[in-house]
CSV table of C-alpha atoms and ligand atoms in Angstrom, one decimal:
chain,number,residue,atom,x,y,z
A,179,MET,CA,49.1,157.2,105.1
A,180,THR,CA,52.0,154.8,104.9
A,181,MET,CA,52.3,151.1,105.6
A,182,GLN,CA,54.6,152.0,108.5
A,183,ALA,CA,51.7,153.6,110.4
A,184,ILE,CA,49.7,150.4,109.9
A,185,HIS,CA,52.5,148.2,111.1
A,186,ASP,CA,53.1,150.5,114.1
A,187,ALA,CA,49.4,150.1,115.0
A,188,ILE,CA,49.6,146.3,114.7
A,189,ASN,CA,52.8,146.2,116.8
A,190,ALA,CA,51.1,148.4,119.4
A,191,ASP,CA,48.2,145.8,119.5
A,192,ALA,CA,45.7,148.4,118.3
A,193,ASP,CA,42.0,147.3,118.4
A,194,GLY,CA,40.0,146.4,115.3
A,195,ASP,CA,38.3,149.8,115.1
A,196,THR,CA,41.6,151.6,115.0
A,197,ILE,CA,43.0,149.2,112.3
A,198,ALA,CA,39.8,149.7,110.3
A,199,SER,CA,40.0,153.5,110.5
A,200,LEU,CA,43.6,153.8,109.3
A,201,PRO,CA,43.6,154.7,105.6
A,202,LEU,CA,45.4,152.4,103.3
A,203,PRO,CA,48.2,153.7,101.1
A,204,ASP,CA,47.8,153.7,97.3
A,205,THR,CA,50.8,151.6,96.6
A,206,MET,CA,52.8,149.0,98.4
A,207,ARG,CA,56.0,146.8,98.3
A,208,ALA,CA,55.5,143.4,96.6
A,209,ALA,CA,57.7,140.6,95.5
A,210,VAL,CA,56.8,140.1,91.9
A,211,ILE,CA,57.9,138.4,88.7
A,212,ARG,CA,57.4,140.5,85.6
A,213,LYS,CA,55.6,139.3,82.4
A,214,SER,CA,58.2,141.2,80.4
A,215,GLU,CA,60.9,138.8,81.7
A,216,VAL,CA,59.4,135.3,81.2
A,217,ASP,CA,62.0,134.5,78.5
A,218,MET,CA,65.0,135.7,80.6
A,219,PHE,CA,66.3,132.2,81.3
A,220,GLU,CA,65.7,130.7,77.9
A,221,GLY,CA,68.2,128.0,77.0
A,222,MET,CA,69.5,127.6,80.5
A,223,THR,CA,69.3,124.5,82.7
A,224,SER,CA,66.9,124.6,85.6
A,225,ARG,CA,69.8,124.7,88.0
A,226,ASP,CA,71.2,127.8,86.5
A,227,LYS,CA,67.9,129.8,86.5
A,228,ASP,CA,68.4,132.2,89.4
A,229,PRO,CA,65.4,133.5,91.4
A,230,ARG,CA,67.6,136.4,92.5
A,231,GLN,CA,67.4,137.7,89.0
A,232,SER,CA,63.7,137.2,88.4
A,233,LEU,CA,62.1,138.1,91.8
A,234,HIS,CA,61.9,141.9,92.3
A,235,ILE,CA,60.5,144.1,95.0
A,236,ASP,CA,58.4,146.6,93.1
A,237,ASP,CA,56.0,149.3,94.1
A,238,VAL,CA,52.6,148.3,92.9
A,239,PRO,CA,48.9,149.3,93.5
A,240,LEU,CA,47.0,147.6,96.4
A,241,PRO,CA,44.9,144.6,95.5
A,242,PRO,CA,41.2,145.0,94.9
A,243,LEU,CA,38.6,143.9,97.4
A,244,GLY,CA,35.5,142.1,96.4
A,245,ALA,CA,32.6,140.2,98.0
A,246,ASN,CA,33.8,137.4,100.4
A,247,GLU,CA,37.3,138.7,100.1
A,248,VAL,CA,39.6,140.1,102.8
A,249,LEU,CA,42.7,142.4,102.7
A,250,ILE,CA,45.3,141.4,105.1
A,251,ALA,CA,48.7,142.9,106.1
A,252,PRO,CA,51.1,139.9,106.1
A,253,MET,CA,53.5,140.5,108.9
A,254,ALA,CA,55.5,137.5,107.7
A,255,SER,CA,55.5,134.9,104.9
A,256,ALA,CA,57.6,131.9,104.0
A,257,ILE,CA,59.2,130.4,100.8
A,258,ASN,CA,57.5,127.5,99.2
A,259,PHE,CA,58.8,125.5,96.3
A,260,ASN,CA,56.0,127.0,94.2
A,261,THR,CA,57.7,130.4,94.4
A,262,VAL,CA,60.9,128.7,93.0
A,263,TRP,CA,58.8,127.2,90.1
A,264,THR,CA,57.2,130.7,89.5
A,265,SER,CA,60.6,132.5,89.6
A,266,ILE,CA,62.3,130.1,87.2
A,267,PHE,CA,59.2,130.0,84.9
A,268,GLU,CA,59.0,126.2,85.1
A,269,PRO,CA,57.3,124.1,84.0
A,270,LEU,CA,55.5,127.1,82.4
A,271,PRO,CA,55.2,130.8,83.3
A,272,THR,CA,52.5,131.3,85.9
A,273,PHE,CA,51.1,134.2,83.9
A,274,GLY,CA,49.2,131.4,82.0
A,275,PHE,CA,47.3,130.6,85.2
A,276,LEU,CA,46.3,134.3,85.5
A,277,GLU,CA,45.2,134.6,81.9
A,278,ARG,CA,43.1,131.4,82.3
A,279,PHE,CA,41.5,132.9,85.4
A,280,ALA,CA,40.7,136.1,83.5
A,281,ARG,CA,38.8,134.1,80.9
A,282,GLU,CA,36.4,133.0,83.7
A,283,GLY,CA,35.0,136.5,84.1
A,284,GLU,CA,35.3,139.8,85.8
A,285,LEU,CA,36.7,138.6,89.2
A,286,GLY,CA,39.4,136.5,87.6
A,287,ALA,CA,40.3,139.4,85.2
A,288,ARG,CA,41.5,141.4,88.2
A,289,HIS,CA,44.4,138.9,88.6
A,290,ASP,CA,45.6,139.2,85.0
A,291,LEU,CA,48.3,141.8,85.3
A,292,ASP,CA,51.8,142.3,83.9
A,293,TYR,CA,53.2,141.4,87.2
A,294,HIS,CA,52.5,138.4,89.5
A,295,ILE,CA,52.7,138.9,93.3
A,296,VAL,CA,53.8,135.6,94.6
A,297,GLY,CA,53.7,133.8,98.0
A,298,SER,CA,51.3,131.2,99.4
A,299,ASP,CA,51.8,131.4,103.2
A,300,ALA,CA,51.1,134.3,105.5
A,301,ALA,CA,50.5,135.3,109.1
A,302,GLY,CA,49.2,138.8,109.6
A,303,VAL,CA,46.3,141.0,110.5
A,304,VAL,CA,42.9,141.6,108.8
A,305,LEU,CA,42.7,145.2,107.5
A,306,ARG,CA,39.4,145.2,105.5
A,307,VAL,CA,36.7,142.7,104.8
A,308,GLY,CA,34.5,142.6,101.7
A,309,GLN,CA,30.8,142.4,101.5
A,310,GLY,CA,29.4,139.1,102.9
A,311,VAL,CA,32.3,138.4,105.3
A,312,THR,CA,30.9,137.7,108.8
A,313,ARG,CA,33.5,135.5,110.4
A,314,TRP,CA,36.5,137.8,110.4
A,315,GLN,CA,37.0,141.5,111.1
A,316,PRO,CA,39.7,144.1,111.0
A,317,GLY,CA,42.3,143.5,113.7
A,318,ASP,CA,42.0,139.7,113.7
A,319,ARG,CA,45.3,137.9,113.8
A,320,VAL,CA,45.3,135.2,111.2
A,321,THR,CA,47.3,132.6,109.3
A,322,VAL,CA,46.3,131.8,105.8
A,323,HIS,CA,46.0,128.5,103.9
A,324,CYS,CA,46.4,128.7,100.2
A,325,ASN,CA,43.3,126.8,98.9
A,326,TYR,CA,41.5,129.5,96.8
A,327,VAL,CA,38.1,128.1,95.9
A,328,ASP,CA,34.6,129.3,95.3
A,329,LEU,CA,32.4,126.2,95.5
A,330,GLU,CA,29.8,127.7,93.2
A,331,GLY,CA,29.3,124.3,91.6
A,332,PRO,CA,28.5,121.0,93.2
A,333,GLU,CA,31.8,119.2,92.5
A,334,GLY,CA,33.8,120.4,95.5
A,335,HIS,CA,31.2,120.2,98.2
A,336,GLU,CA,32.5,116.9,99.6
A,337,ASP,CA,36.1,117.9,99.2
A,338,SER,CA,36.9,121.4,98.0
A,339,MET,CA,40.2,120.2,96.4
A,340,LEU,CA,37.9,118.5,93.8
A,341,ASP,CA,36.3,121.8,92.7
A,342,PRO,CA,37.1,122.5,89.1
A,343,THR,CA,37.9,126.2,90.0
A,344,GLN,CA,40.3,125.3,92.9
A,345,ARG,CA,43.5,127.3,92.7
A,346,ILE,CA,46.6,127.7,94.8
A,347,TRP,CA,46.8,131.3,96.1
A,348,GLY,CA,49.9,133.3,95.2
A,349,PHE,CA,50.8,130.7,92.6
A,350,GLU,CA,47.7,130.3,90.4
A,351,THR,CA,46.2,133.6,91.6
A,352,ASN,CA,47.7,137.1,91.9
A,353,PHE,CA,47.9,139.2,95.1
A,354,GLY,CA,49.9,136.6,97.1
A,355,ALA,CA,51.5,136.8,100.5
A,356,LEU,CA,54.9,138.4,99.8
A,357,ALA,CA,53.5,142.0,99.8
A,358,ASP,CA,52.5,144.7,102.3
A,359,VAL,CA,48.9,143.9,101.6
A,360,ALA,CA,47.5,140.6,100.2
A,361,MET,CA,44.0,139.7,99.1
A,362,VAL,CA,42.5,136.3,100.2
A,363,LYS,CA,39.1,134.7,100.3
A,364,ALA,CA,37.5,134.7,103.7
A,365,ASN,CA,37.6,130.9,103.7
A,366,GLN,CA,41.4,130.9,103.6
A,367,LEU,CA,41.7,132.4,107.1
A,368,MET,CA,42.5,130.5,110.3
A,369,PRO,CA,43.2,131.9,113.8
A,370,MET,CA,46.9,132.5,114.4
A,371,PRO,CA,48.4,130.2,117.1
A,372,THR,CA,49.0,132.5,120.0
A,373,HIS,CA,52.3,131.1,121.1
A,374,LEU,CA,54.1,131.7,117.8
A,375,SER,CA,55.9,134.7,116.3
A,376,TRP,CA,54.7,136.1,113.0
A,377,GLU,CA,57.4,134.2,111.0
A,378,GLU,CA,56.8,130.9,112.8
A,379,ALA,CA,53.1,131.1,112.2
A,380,ALA,CA,53.6,132.0,108.6
A,381,SER,CA,55.8,129.1,107.9
A,382,LEU,CA,53.2,126.4,108.6
A,383,GLY,CA,50.4,126.7,106.1
A,384,LEU,CA,51.1,125.1,102.7
A,385,VAL,CA,53.5,122.3,103.5
A,386,MET,CA,51.9,121.4,106.9
A,387,ALA,CA,48.3,121.1,105.5
A,388,THR,CA,49.6,119.1,102.4
A,389,SER,CA,51.4,116.6,104.7
A,390,TYR,CA,48.3,116.4,106.9
A,391,ARG,CA,46.1,115.5,104.0
A,392,MET,CA,48.6,112.9,102.6
A,393,LEU,CA,49.0,111.1,105.9
A,394,VAL,CA,46.4,112.0,108.5
A,395,GLY,CA,43.1,113.3,106.9
A,396,GLN,CA,40.4,111.0,105.6
A,397,ASN,CA,41.2,111.5,101.9
A,398,GLU,CA,44.5,109.9,101.3
A,399,ALA,CA,46.8,107.4,103.1
A,400,ARG,CA,45.0,107.5,106.4
A,401,MET,CA,48.0,106.4,108.5
A,402,LYS,CA,47.2,104.1,111.5
A,403,GLN,CA,49.1,103.6,114.8
A,404,GLY,CA,52.0,101.3,114.1
A,405,ASP,CA,52.2,102.0,110.4
A,406,VAL,CA,55.8,102.2,109.0
A,407,VAL,CA,56.1,105.3,107.0
A,408,LEU,CA,59.0,106.0,104.7
A,409,ILE,CA,59.5,109.8,104.4
A,410,TRP,CA,61.7,111.3,101.7
A,411,GLY,CA,63.2,114.6,102.4
A,412,ALA,CA,62.3,114.2,106.1
A,413,THR,CA,63.8,117.6,107.2
A,414,GLY,CA,62.4,119.5,104.2
A,415,GLY,CA,59.2,121.5,104.2
A,416,LEU,CA,56.7,118.6,103.6
A,417,GLY,CA,58.9,116.0,105.2
A,418,GLY,CA,59.5,118.0,108.5
A,419,PHE,CA,55.8,118.0,109.1
A,420,ALA,CA,55.3,114.4,107.8
A,421,THR,CA,57.8,113.2,110.4
A,422,GLN,CA,56.0,115.0,113.2
A,423,PHE,CA,52.6,113.7,112.1
A,424,VAL,CA,53.9,110.2,112.0
A,425,LEU,CA,55.4,110.5,115.5
A,426,ASN,CA,52.4,112.3,116.9
A,427,GLY,CA,50.0,109.7,115.4
A,428,GLY,CA,51.8,106.6,116.7
A,429,GLY,CA,53.4,105.6,113.4
A,430,ILE,CA,57.0,104.5,112.8
A,431,PRO,CA,58.9,107.0,110.6
A,432,VAL,CA,61.8,105.8,108.5
A,433,CYS,CA,63.4,109.1,107.5
A,434,VAL,CA,65.6,109.7,104.4
A,435,VAL,CA,67.8,112.8,104.4
A,436,SER,CA,71.2,113.8,102.8
A,437,SER,CA,73.6,115.0,105.5
A,438,PRO,CA,74.9,114.0,109.0
A,439,GLU,CA,73.5,117.3,110.4
A,440,LYS,CA,70.0,116.4,109.3
A,441,VAL,CA,70.4,112.9,110.7
A,442,ALA,CA,71.4,114.5,114.1
A,443,LEU,CA,68.4,116.8,114.0
A,444,LEU,CA,66.0,113.9,113.5
A,445,GLU,CA,67.7,111.9,116.2
A,446,GLU,CA,67.2,114.8,118.6
A,447,LEU,CA,63.5,114.7,117.6
A,448,GLY,CA,63.3,111.1,118.7
A,449,VAL,CA,63.4,109.4,115.2
A,450,GLU,CA,65.0,106.0,115.4
A,451,HIS,CA,65.2,104.9,111.8
A,452,ILE,CA,67.2,107.3,109.6
A,453,ILE,CA,68.9,106.8,106.2
A,454,ASP,CA,71.5,109.2,104.9
A,455,ARG,CA,70.9,108.8,101.2
A,456,LYS,CA,74.1,110.6,100.3
A,457,ALA,CA,76.3,108.6,102.6
A,458,GLU,CA,74.7,105.4,101.2
A,459,GLY,CA,75.2,106.6,97.7
A,460,TYR,CA,72.0,105.2,96.2
A,461,SER,CA,71.7,105.5,92.5
A,462,PHE,CA,68.3,104.2,91.3
A,463,TRP,CA,69.0,104.7,87.6
A,464,THR,CA,71.8,103.2,85.6
A,465,ASP,CA,73.9,105.3,83.2
A,466,ASN,CA,71.7,104.3,80.3
A,467,GLY,CA,68.5,105.4,82.0
A,468,GLU,CA,67.3,102.0,83.1
A,469,PRO,CA,66.1,101.3,86.7
A,470,ASP,CA,68.8,99.7,88.9
A,471,TYR,CA,67.0,96.8,90.7
A,472,ALA,CA,70.1,96.0,92.7
A,473,GLU,CA,70.0,99.5,94.1
A,474,TYR,CA,66.2,99.2,94.8
A,475,ARG,CA,67.0,95.9,96.7
A,476,ARG,CA,69.9,97.5,98.6
A,477,PHE,CA,67.6,100.4,99.7
A,478,GLY,CA,64.7,98.1,100.7
A,479,GLY,CA,67.2,95.9,102.5
A,480,ARG,CA,68.4,98.9,104.6
A,481,ILE,CA,64.8,99.7,105.5
A,482,ARG,CA,64.2,96.1,106.6
A,483,GLU,CA,67.5,96.1,108.6
A,484,LEU,CA,66.4,99.3,110.4
A,485,VAL,CA,62.8,98.5,111.2
A,486,GLY,CA,62.3,94.8,110.4
A,487,GLU,CA,59.5,95.5,108.0
A,488,ASP,CA,58.6,97.1,104.7
A,489,PRO,CA,56.8,100.5,104.7
A,490,ASP,CA,53.0,100.5,104.9
A,491,ILE,CA,53.2,104.0,103.4
A,492,VAL,CA,55.7,105.8,101.3
A,493,PHE,CA,55.6,109.6,101.5
A,494,GLU,CA,56.7,110.6,98.0
A,495,HIS,CA,57.5,114.0,96.4
A,496,PRO,CA,61.1,113.8,94.9
A,497,GLY,CA,59.4,112.2,91.8
A,498,ARG,CA,61.4,110.7,89.0
A,499,ALA,CA,64.6,110.1,90.9
A,500,THR,CA,62.9,108.0,93.6
A,501,PHE,CA,59.5,106.9,92.5
A,502,GLY,CA,60.5,103.5,91.1
A,503,ALA,CA,62.3,102.7,94.3
A,504,SER,CA,59.3,103.9,96.4
A,505,VAL,CA,56.9,101.6,94.5
A,506,PHE,CA,59.4,98.7,94.9
A,507,VAL,CA,60.0,99.0,98.7
A,508,ALA,CA,56.4,99.6,99.8
A,509,LYS,CA,54.9,96.7,101.7
A,510,LYS,CA,52.5,94.2,100.0
A,511,GLY,CA,49.2,96.0,100.1
A,512,GLY,CA,51.0,99.3,100.9
A,513,THR,CA,50.4,102.8,99.7
A,514,ILE,CA,52.6,105.3,97.9
A,515,VAL,CA,51.2,108.8,98.4
A,516,THR,CA,52.6,111.5,96.1
A,517,CYS,CA,52.1,115.2,95.8
A,518,ALA,CA,55.0,116.3,93.7
A,519,SER,CA,57.9,115.6,91.2
A,520,THR,CA,60.7,117.9,92.2
A,521,SER,CA,63.3,115.9,90.2
A,522,GLY,CA,61.1,115.3,87.1
A,523,PHE,CA,57.4,114.8,86.2
A,524,GLN,CA,57.8,111.7,84.1
A,525,HIS,CA,58.0,108.8,86.6
A,526,SER,CA,58.6,105.3,85.8
A,527,TYR,CA,58.1,102.2,87.9
A,528,ASP,CA,57.9,98.5,87.4
A,529,ASN,CA,54.2,97.7,87.4
A,530,ARG,CA,54.8,94.0,88.3
A,531,TYR,CA,55.7,95.1,91.8
A,532,LEU,CA,52.5,97.2,92.0
A,533,TRP,CA,49.9,94.8,90.8
A,534,MET,CA,51.4,91.5,92.0
A,535,ASN,CA,51.7,93.1,95.5
A,536,LEU,CA,48.4,94.9,95.5
A,537,LYS,CA,49.9,98.3,96.2
A,538,ASP,CA,48.1,101.6,95.7
A,539,ILE,CA,49.4,104.9,94.3
A,540,LEU,CA,47.5,107.9,95.6
A,541,GLY,CA,47.8,111.4,94.1
A,542,SER,CA,47.3,114.2,96.6
A,543,HIS,CA,47.3,118.0,96.3
A,544,PHE,CA,47.3,120.6,99.0
A,545,ALA,CA,44.3,120.3,101.5
A,546,ASN,CA,40.7,121.4,102.0
A,547,TYR,CA,39.7,124.0,104.6
A,548,ASN,CA,38.8,121.3,107.1
A,549,GLU,CA,42.2,119.6,106.8
A,550,ALA,CA,44.1,122.9,107.0
A,551,TRP,CA,42.1,123.9,110.0
A,552,ALA,CA,42.7,120.5,111.7
A,553,ALA,CA,46.4,120.8,111.2
A,554,ASN,CA,46.4,124.4,112.5
A,555,ARG,CA,44.6,123.2,115.6
A,556,LEU,CA,47.3,120.7,116.4
A,557,VAL,CA,49.8,123.5,116.3
A,558,ALA,CA,47.7,125.7,118.6
A,559,LYS,CA,47.5,122.8,121.0
A,560,GLY,CA,51.3,122.4,121.0
A,561,MET,CA,51.3,119.0,119.4
A,562,ILE,CA,52.9,119.9,116.1
A,563,HIS,CA,55.5,122.6,115.8
A,564,PRO,CA,56.9,125.0,113.2
A,565,ILE,CA,60.1,123.9,111.4
A,566,LEU,CA,61.5,127.3,110.7
A,567,SER,CA,65.2,127.4,110.5
A,568,ARG,CA,66.1,130.8,109.0
A,569,THR,CA,64.4,134.1,108.2
A,570,TYR,CA,65.1,136.8,105.7
A,571,PRO,CA,63.7,140.3,105.1
A,572,LEU,CA,61.4,140.8,102.1
A,573,GLU,CA,64.2,142.5,100.2
A,574,ASP,CA,66.1,139.2,100.2
A,575,VAL,CA,63.3,137.1,98.9
A,576,GLY,CA,65.3,136.2,95.8
A,577,GLU,CA,68.2,134.8,98.0
A,578,ALA,CA,65.7,132.9,100.1
A,579,ALA,CA,64.2,131.3,97.0
A,580,HIS,CA,67.6,130.5,95.6
A,581,GLN,CA,68.4,128.6,98.8
A,582,VAL,CA,65.3,126.5,98.5
A,583,HIS,CA,66.0,125.9,94.8
A,584,HIS,CA,69.4,124.5,95.6
A,585,ASN,CA,68.4,122.5,98.7
A,586,LEU,CA,70.6,124.6,100.9
A,587,HIS,CA,67.9,125.0,103.6
A,588,THR,CA,66.5,122.9,106.3
A,589,GLY,CA,62.8,123.0,107.3
A,590,LYS,CA,61.3,126.3,106.2
A,591,ILE,CA,62.7,129.7,105.4
A,592,GLY,CA,60.6,132.6,106.7
A,593,ILE,CA,60.3,136.1,105.2
A,594,LEU,CA,59.6,139.2,107.3
A,595,VAL,CA,57.1,141.4,105.6
A,596,GLY,CA,55.5,143.8,108.0
A,597,ALA,CA,57.4,142.6,111.1
A,598,SER,CA,60.6,144.6,111.5
A,599,GLU,CA,62.4,141.8,113.4
A,600,GLU,CA,62.1,138.1,114.3
A,601,GLY,CA,60.2,137.0,117.4
A,602,MET,CA,57.4,139.6,117.3
A,603,GLY,CA,53.7,138.7,117.6
A,604,ILE,CA,53.8,136.1,120.4
A,605,ARG,CA,50.8,136.5,122.7
A,606,ASP,CA,50.8,133.5,124.9
A,607,HIS,CA,54.2,133.5,126.5
A,608,GLU,CA,53.4,130.7,128.9
A,609,LEU,CA,52.5,128.3,126.2
A,610,ARG,CA,55.5,129.5,124.2
A,611,ALA,CA,57.8,128.7,127.1
A,612,ARG,CA,56.4,125.2,127.4
A,613,HIS,CA,57.2,124.5,123.7
A,614,ALA,CA,60.2,126.7,123.2
A,615,ASP,CA,62.7,123.8,122.9
A,616,ASP,CA,60.6,122.1,120.2
A,617,ILE,CA,60.2,125.3,118.2
A,618,ASP,CA,63.7,126.5,118.5
A,619,HIS,CA,65.1,123.0,117.7
A,620,TRP,CA,65.0,123.7,114.0
A,621,LYS,CA,66.8,127.1,114.3
A,622,HIS,CA,69.9,125.4,115.5
A,623,LEU,CA,70.5,124.1,112.0
A,624,GLN,CA,71.2,127.3,110.1
B,740,NDP,P1,61.9,121.2,100.3
B,740,NDP,O1,63.0,121.6,99.3
B,740,NDP,O2,61.8,122.0,101.5
B,740,NDP,O3,62.2,119.7,100.7
B,740,NDP,C1,62.3,118.6,99.8
B,740,NDP,C2,63.3,117.6,100.3
B,740,NDP,O4,63.3,116.6,99.3
B,740,NDP,C3,64.7,118.1,100.4
B,740,NDP,O5,65.0,118.6,101.7
B,740,NDP,C4,65.6,116.9,100.0
B,740,NDP,O6,66.0,116.3,101.3
B,740,NDP,C5,64.6,116.0,99.3
B,740,NDP,N1,65.0,115.8,97.9
B,740,NDP,C6,65.2,116.7,97.0
B,740,NDP,N2,65.6,116.1,95.8
B,740,NDP,C7,65.7,114.8,96.1
B,740,NDP,C8,66.0,113.7,95.3
B,740,NDP,N3,66.4,113.8,94.0
B,740,NDP,N4,66.0,112.4,95.9
B,740,NDP,C9,65.6,112.3,97.2
B,740,NDP,N5,65.3,113.3,98.0
B,740,NDP,C10,65.3,114.6,97.4
B,740,NDP,O7,60.6,121.2,99.4
B,740,NDP,P2,59.1,120.9,100.0
B,740,NDP,O8,59.1,119.8,100.9
B,740,NDP,O9,58.5,122.2,100.4
B,740,NDP,O10,58.4,120.5,98.6
B,740,NDP,C11,58.8,119.4,97.9
B,740,NDP,C12,58.1,119.3,96.6
B,740,NDP,O11,56.7,119.1,96.8
B,740,NDP,C13,58.3,120.5,95.7
B,740,NDP,O12,58.4,120.0,94.3
B,740,NDP,C14,57.0,121.2,95.8
B,740,NDP,O13,56.6,122.0,94.7
B,740,NDP,C15,56.0,120.1,96.1
B,740,NDP,N6,54.8,120.5,96.9
B,740,NDP,C16,53.6,120.1,96.4
B,740,NDP,C17,52.5,120.4,97.1
B,740,NDP,C18,51.1,120.1,96.6
B,740,NDP,O14,50.1,120.5,97.2
B,740,NDP,N7,51.0,119.3,95.6
B,740,NDP,C19,52.6,121.1,98.4
B,740,NDP,C20,53.9,121.4,98.8
B,740,NDP,C21,55.0,121.1,98.1
B,740,NDP,P3,67.4,115.6,101.4
B,740,NDP,O15,68.4,116.3,100.5
B,740,NDP,O16,67.8,115.9,102.9
B,740,NDP,O17,67.2,114.2,101.1
């Protein structure tokens, strides 16, 4: 039996019994990085490390299936920045995560291989369920969120992101989404929104749920109606959803981007306050590595000029390059919520502006099942939309990761895995027609 027969059955809308009865092949295509190559970029700058050289499509055995686990056939996936980090082996090779997982016991040891199958987003179909899985069955169409967690101990029962064994699937675990068959925990599955194609549904998970937790959920900044929210990278993966959540929740987004095309895209979405950081030429660091307060003030002044107030919330992820400015411009009593450090992990900010103005810095990371499910529900109801701009076949995963690495993309880049072309998998054509303009909006910016 080949994967083609399984994909044909899925495309023909075969029922669950048929899907369950189709034998699985012994091997499959998978996008991997190889342990033997972790030193391949030694001595090179981050910029020069090229995912096109380190990401391979190899033929590998199918993932194992244990209790409470599910094998799915991803029809599509998407590129996240974590696949960039994995493929350039920064800050450390992800094989270290797999080795640490192996030290926890037998189940973890299955992940410790000399290849790492990457990918943290998927939309696809359930092929097999392990012992103890009752909520899902073969044939179910699902999207996947990447919070991989057991909850065996007490620590994560109020918020699973606090569990000491919490991992990001396809980054800190093996058997990720960029393969013909992927292995997930049953508690990673969510129903696939019926008006979306495979690649659109697959592009939601990681960045959407992360933004939801940072801004909307009960755990972090908890945006209110009327809050002014400064959003860095407002047409990137995280920022594209942050912008929608702010608009949808009655906040006032102030969006920062780096080109006139991105400004135009946001204007068409109804965003009033937009800053083109490149055109403005902000430089928050002097040549000798000191913060440039004049530039902080110029940036804050521009925000006041646009919206008449300082931001209640700053949505942070660029990190070192912007963090000092983010702390400076936040309103007295405001919040800086951060989940990343793309430009550098060592941040510095002037603490006088934090304590004297009673500001808070909140650290946030992905999302729990409830938060991911709540965000997915907003999509299913047509209130939040995918931000997919471009899609590549699995064979071109290296090129897709290269684009994200060099900020050459807008929104999300999708990857077709089982789907042979774009646009497949839509079931509710009426709902689709109602939201087609919003969904296709992002595809205009190639
Ligand atoms: P994207 O590359 O899709 O978007 C990031 C955006 O940030 C870009 O579009 C760019 O916008 C802007 N940007 C990049 N560098 C700078 C800079 N030096 N100064 C100002 N703006 C900058 O990435 P994602 O949104 O998917 O992810 C962003 C980061 O968040 C990554 O580091 C990722 O690993 C991390 N992340 C963390 C998560 C977590 O759970 N902790 C979850 C998801 C992502 P423009 O050029 O238009 O200004």
